[in-house]
Tab-separated table of C-alpha atoms in Angstrom:
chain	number	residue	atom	x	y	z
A	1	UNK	CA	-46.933	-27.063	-29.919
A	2	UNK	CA	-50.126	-25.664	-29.967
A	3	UNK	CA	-52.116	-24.209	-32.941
A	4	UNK	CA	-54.904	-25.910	-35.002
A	5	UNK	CA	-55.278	-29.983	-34.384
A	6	UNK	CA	-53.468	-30.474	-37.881
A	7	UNK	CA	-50.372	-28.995	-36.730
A	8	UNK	CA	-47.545	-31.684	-35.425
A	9	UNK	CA	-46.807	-31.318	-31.264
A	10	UNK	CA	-44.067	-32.573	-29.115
A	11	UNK	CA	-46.139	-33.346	-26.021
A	12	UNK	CA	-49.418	-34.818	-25.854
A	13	UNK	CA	-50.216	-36.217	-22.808
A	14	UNK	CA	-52.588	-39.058	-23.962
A	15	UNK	CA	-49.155	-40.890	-25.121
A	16	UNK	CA	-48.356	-41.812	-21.487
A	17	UNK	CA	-49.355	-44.833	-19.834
A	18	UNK	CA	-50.803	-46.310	-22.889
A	19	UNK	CA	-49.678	-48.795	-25.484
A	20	UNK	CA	-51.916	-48.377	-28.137
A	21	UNK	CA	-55.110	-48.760	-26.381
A	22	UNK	CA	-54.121	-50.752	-23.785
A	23	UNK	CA	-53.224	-49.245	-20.531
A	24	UNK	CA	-50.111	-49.751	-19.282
A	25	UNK	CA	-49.356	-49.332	-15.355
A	26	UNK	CA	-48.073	-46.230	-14.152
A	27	UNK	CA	-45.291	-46.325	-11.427
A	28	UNK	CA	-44.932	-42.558	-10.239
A	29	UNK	CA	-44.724	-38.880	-11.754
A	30	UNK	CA	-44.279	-35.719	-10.944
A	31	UNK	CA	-45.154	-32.183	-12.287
A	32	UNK	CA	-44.517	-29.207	-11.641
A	33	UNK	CA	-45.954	-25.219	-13.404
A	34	UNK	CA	-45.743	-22.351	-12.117
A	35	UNK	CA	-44.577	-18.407	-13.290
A	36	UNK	CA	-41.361	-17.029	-11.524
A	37	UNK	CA	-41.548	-13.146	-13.163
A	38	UNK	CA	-41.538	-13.007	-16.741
A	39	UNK	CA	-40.703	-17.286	-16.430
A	40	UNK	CA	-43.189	-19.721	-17.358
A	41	UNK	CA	-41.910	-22.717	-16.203
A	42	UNK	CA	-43.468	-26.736	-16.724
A	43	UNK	CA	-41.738	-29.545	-15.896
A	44	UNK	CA	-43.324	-33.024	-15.900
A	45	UNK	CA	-41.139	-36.645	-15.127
A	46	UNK	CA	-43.570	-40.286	-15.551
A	47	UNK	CA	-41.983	-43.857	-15.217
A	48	UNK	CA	-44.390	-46.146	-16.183
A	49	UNK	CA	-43.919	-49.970	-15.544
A	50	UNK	CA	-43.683	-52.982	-18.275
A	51	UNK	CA	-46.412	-54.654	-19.519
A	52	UNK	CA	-46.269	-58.513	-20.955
A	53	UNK	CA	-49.116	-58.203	-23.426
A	54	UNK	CA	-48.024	-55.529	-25.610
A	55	UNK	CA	-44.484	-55.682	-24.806
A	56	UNK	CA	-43.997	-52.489	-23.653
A	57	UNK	CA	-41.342	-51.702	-21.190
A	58	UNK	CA	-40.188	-49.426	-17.878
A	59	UNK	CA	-40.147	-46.033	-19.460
A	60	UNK	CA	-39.388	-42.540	-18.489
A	61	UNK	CA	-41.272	-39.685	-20.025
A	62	UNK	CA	-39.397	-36.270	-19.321
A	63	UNK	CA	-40.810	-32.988	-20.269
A	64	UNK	CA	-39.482	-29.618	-19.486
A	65	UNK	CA	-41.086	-26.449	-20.801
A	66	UNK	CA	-40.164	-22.408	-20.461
A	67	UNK	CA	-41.575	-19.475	-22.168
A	68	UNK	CA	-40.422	-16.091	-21.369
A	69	UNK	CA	-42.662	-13.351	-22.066
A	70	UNK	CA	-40.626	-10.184	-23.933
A	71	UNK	CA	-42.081	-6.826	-24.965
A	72	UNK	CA	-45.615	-6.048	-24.656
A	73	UNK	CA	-47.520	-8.922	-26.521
A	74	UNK	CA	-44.495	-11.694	-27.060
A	75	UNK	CA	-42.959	-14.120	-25.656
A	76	UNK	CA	-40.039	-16.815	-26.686
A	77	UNK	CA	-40.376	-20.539	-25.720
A	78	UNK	CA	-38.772	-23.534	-25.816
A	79	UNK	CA	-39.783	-27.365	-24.763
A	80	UNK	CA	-37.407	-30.465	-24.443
A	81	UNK	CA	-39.419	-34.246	-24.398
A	82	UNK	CA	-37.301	-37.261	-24.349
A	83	UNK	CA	-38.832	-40.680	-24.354
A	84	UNK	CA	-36.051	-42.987	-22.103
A	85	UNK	CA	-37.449	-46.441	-24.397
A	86	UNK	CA	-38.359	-45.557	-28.535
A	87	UNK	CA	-41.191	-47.024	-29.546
A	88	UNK	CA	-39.144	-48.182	-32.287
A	89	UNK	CA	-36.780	-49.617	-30.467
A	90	UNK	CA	-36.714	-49.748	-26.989
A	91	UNK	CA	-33.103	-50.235	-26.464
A	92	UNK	CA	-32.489	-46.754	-27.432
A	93	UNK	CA	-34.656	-43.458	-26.069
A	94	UNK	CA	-35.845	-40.552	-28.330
A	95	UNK	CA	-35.873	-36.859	-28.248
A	96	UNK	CA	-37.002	-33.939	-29.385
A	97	UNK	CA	-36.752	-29.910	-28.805
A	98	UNK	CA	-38.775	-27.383	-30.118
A	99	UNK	CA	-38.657	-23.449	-30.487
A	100	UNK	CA	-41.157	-20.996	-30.375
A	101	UNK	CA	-41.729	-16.982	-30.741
A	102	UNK	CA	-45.035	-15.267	-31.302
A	103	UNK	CA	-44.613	-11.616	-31.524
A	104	UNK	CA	-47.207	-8.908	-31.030
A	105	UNK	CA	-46.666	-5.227	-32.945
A	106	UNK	CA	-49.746	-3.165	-31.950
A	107	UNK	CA	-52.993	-3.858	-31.715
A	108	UNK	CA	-53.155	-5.605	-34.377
A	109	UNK	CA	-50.168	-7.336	-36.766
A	110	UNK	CA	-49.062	-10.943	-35.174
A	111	UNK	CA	-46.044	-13.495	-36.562
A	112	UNK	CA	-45.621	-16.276	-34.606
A	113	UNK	CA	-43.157	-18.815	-35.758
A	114	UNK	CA	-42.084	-22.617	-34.223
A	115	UNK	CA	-39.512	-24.887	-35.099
A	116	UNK	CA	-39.232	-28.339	-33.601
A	117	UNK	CA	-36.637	-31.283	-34.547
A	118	UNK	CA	-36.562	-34.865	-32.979
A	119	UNK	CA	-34.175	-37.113	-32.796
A	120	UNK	CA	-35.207	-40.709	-32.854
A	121	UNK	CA	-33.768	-43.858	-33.777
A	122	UNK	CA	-34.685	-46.214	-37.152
A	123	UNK	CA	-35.049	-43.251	-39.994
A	124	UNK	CA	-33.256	-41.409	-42.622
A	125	UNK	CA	-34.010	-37.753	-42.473
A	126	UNK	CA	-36.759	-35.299	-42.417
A	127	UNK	CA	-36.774	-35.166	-38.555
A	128	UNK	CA	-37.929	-31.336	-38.034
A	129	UNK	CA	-41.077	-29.441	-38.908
A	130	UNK	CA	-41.483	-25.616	-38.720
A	131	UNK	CA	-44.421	-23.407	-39.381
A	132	UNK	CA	-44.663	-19.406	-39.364
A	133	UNK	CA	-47.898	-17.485	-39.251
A	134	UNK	CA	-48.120	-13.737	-39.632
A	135	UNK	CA	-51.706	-12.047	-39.046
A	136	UNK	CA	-52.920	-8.300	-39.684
A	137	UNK	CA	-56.531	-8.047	-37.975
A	138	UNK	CA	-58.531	-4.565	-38.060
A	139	UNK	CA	-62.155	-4.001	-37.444
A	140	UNK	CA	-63.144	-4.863	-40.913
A	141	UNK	CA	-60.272	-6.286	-42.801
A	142	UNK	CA	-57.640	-8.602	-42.146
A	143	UNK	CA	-54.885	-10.606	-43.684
A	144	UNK	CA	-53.672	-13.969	-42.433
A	145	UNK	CA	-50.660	-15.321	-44.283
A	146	UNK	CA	-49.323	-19.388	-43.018
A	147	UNK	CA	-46.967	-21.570	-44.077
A	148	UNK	CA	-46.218	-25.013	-42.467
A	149	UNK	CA	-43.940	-28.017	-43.299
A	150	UNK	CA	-43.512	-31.689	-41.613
A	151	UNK	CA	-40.362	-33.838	-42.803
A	152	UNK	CA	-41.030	-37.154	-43.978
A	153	UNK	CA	-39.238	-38.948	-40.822
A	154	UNK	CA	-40.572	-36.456	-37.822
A	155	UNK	CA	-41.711	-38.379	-35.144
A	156	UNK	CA	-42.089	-36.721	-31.474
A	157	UNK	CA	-42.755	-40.149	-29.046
A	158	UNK	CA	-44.585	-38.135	-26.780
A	159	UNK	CA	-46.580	-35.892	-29.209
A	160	UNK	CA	-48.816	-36.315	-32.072
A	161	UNK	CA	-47.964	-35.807	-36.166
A	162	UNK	CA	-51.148	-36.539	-37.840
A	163	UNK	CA	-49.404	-36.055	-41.646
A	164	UNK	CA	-45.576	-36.191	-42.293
A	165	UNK	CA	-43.787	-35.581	-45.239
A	166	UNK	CA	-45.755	-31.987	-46.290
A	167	UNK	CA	-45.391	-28.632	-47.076
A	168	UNK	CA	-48.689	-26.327	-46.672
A	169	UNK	CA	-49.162	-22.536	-47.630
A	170	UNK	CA	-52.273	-21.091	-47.249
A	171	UNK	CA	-53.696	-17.002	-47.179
A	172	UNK	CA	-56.654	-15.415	-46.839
């Protein structure tokens, strides 16, 4: 996701190769970007090795991005992470997919819109978050209307959630 520093992502890439703050060693990855036409296309595979001191184990980090661009000023996205060893318990791996869409009308009117759900092991419920923005922005004037929610039990392993369990509205 990507947005203001508040708002929850799937992929940060700080997560990998660290347990905590310790560094954990890094076997081999691979990554790969690049635009094929309308296609933006990431892909990104890390196995990282085991470590005895904070118990971490081998792990795979997969993460596969495309956004297509559509009209004039819009595109559709989506982005797939899955973590081969939880955090929570390593027996077990965690995903997550997320959906985006920011469309462009004019010059000037924006709504953007992203869903994302994971699907981890050792919780209830509350495992998606979704936010929707829609911006009007003239010369002199402008209208920004946002509202944002994180359930109680979302938990990306290879992205950040700095608050769960909200619900924010906000207009100026």
């Amino acid at each position: 996701g990507a947005g203001t520093t508040d708002e929850p992502s799937l992929f940060y890439s700080r997560r990998i190769g660290l347990d905590g703050t310790r560094v954990v060693p890094m076997l081999a990855g691979a990554r790969m970007t690049g635009k094929v036409g309308r296609l933006a296309v990431g892909a990104m595979s890390v196995r990282t090795g085991s470590d005895e001191a904070t118990s971490a184990v081998d792990t795979t980090f997969t993460v596969l991005r495309l956004r297509r661009d559509v009209l004039r000023r819009s595109n559709l996205g989506v982005m797939y992470t899955n973590r081969s060893a939880s955090i929570l318990d390593p027996a077990v791996g965690s995903a997550a997919i997320g959906l985006d869409a920011t469309f462009g009308f004019g010059q000037n009117v924006t709504l953007a819109g992203v869903y994302a759900r994971d699907q981890g092991p050792g919780r209830s419920g509350g495992h998606d978050t979704y936010s929707t923005r829609f911006e009007l922005d003239r010369d002199r004037t402008g209208v920004t209307m946002a509202h944002s929610s994180v359930g109680r039990d979302f938990n990306p392993e290879i992205g950040f959630v700095r608050r769960r369990d909200i619900r924010q509205t906000s207009g100026s």
